[in-house]
Structure formats: C-alpha cells, structure tokens
C-alpha positions as a printed Julia matrix, in Angstrom:
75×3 Matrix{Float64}:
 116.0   121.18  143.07
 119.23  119.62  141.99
 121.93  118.08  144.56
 125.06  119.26  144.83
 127.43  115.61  144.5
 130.79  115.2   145.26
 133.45  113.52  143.58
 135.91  111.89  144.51
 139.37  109.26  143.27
 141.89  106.85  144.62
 145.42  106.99  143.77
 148.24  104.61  143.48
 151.22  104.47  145.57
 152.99  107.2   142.8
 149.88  109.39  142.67
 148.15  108.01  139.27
 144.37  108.34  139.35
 143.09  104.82  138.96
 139.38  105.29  140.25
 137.05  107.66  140.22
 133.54  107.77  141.76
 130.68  110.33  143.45
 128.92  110.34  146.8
 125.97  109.69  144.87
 127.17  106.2   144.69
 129.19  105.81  147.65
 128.53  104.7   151.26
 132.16  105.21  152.64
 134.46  107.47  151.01
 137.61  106.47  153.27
 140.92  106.27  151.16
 139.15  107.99  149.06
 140.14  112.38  147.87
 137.55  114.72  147.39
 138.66  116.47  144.38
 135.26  118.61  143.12
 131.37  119.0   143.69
 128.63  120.15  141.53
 125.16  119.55  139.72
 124.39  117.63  136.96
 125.53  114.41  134.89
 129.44  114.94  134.79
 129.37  114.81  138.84
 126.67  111.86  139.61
 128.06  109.49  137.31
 131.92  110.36  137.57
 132.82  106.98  136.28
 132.05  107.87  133.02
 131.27  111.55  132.62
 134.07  113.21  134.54
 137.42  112.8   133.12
 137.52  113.59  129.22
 138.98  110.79  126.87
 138.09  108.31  130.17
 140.59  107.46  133.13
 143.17  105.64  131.52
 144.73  105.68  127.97
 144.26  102.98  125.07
 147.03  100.65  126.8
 145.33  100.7   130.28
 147.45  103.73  131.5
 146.15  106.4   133.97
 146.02  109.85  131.99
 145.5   111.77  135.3
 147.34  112.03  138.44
 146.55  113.85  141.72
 148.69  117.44  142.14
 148.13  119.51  145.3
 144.82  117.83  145.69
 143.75  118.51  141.91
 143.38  116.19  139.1
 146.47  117.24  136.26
 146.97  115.23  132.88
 150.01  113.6   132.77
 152.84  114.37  130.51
C-alpha cells in the first residue's frame, strides 16, 4: 500500500517560496508550511517533482509564493 506524504516549503520574509521538501525526508518540519499531501513521485521527492518549471526561474528567482496557505505563481 502506498503512503500518503506531506509536503511542505519555507518562505522568505516577503512570502517567496525558496524551499520545498516532504515528510518523507524530513525529521522536523518546524518553520516549515504544510501546503499538500498525497501518493506517488510528485509528493516524496518534492524537491524536484512538485513545482513545474522547478522553484525558481533561470536568474535564481522564486516563481512561487505562499497565498492563504497555497502555493500561487507569481506575476
């Protein structure tokens, strides 16, 4: 049976996404937002899987930042 795995980010101080990780992978998930759970690749290795075209743009720029507790693309 599969495991349900959490995911979870960090923000900066103006809300940018600038990690990203699961519970598969993580002992202590302090500073850390829950934003989603599920089965499968996408959620165990968050890193790389969850966010599509990767965490941050092709100048080192977070694409994502956290709204209401939910992961938005930035403008």
């Amino acid at each position: 049976m599969d495991e349900t795995i959490s995911v979870y980010v960090k923000t900066d101080g103006q809300g940018n996404i600038v990690a990203v990780n699961s519970d598969a992978f993580m002992s202590n998930t302090e500073g850390w937002t829950k934003i989603d759970e599920g089965v499968g690749d996408r959620y165990h290795h968050a890193q790389n899987l969850y966010f599509a075209g990767g965490l941050y743009d092709d100048e080192g720029v977070p694409r994502y930042r956290l709204v209401n507790g939910a992961p938005a693309l930035k403008d």
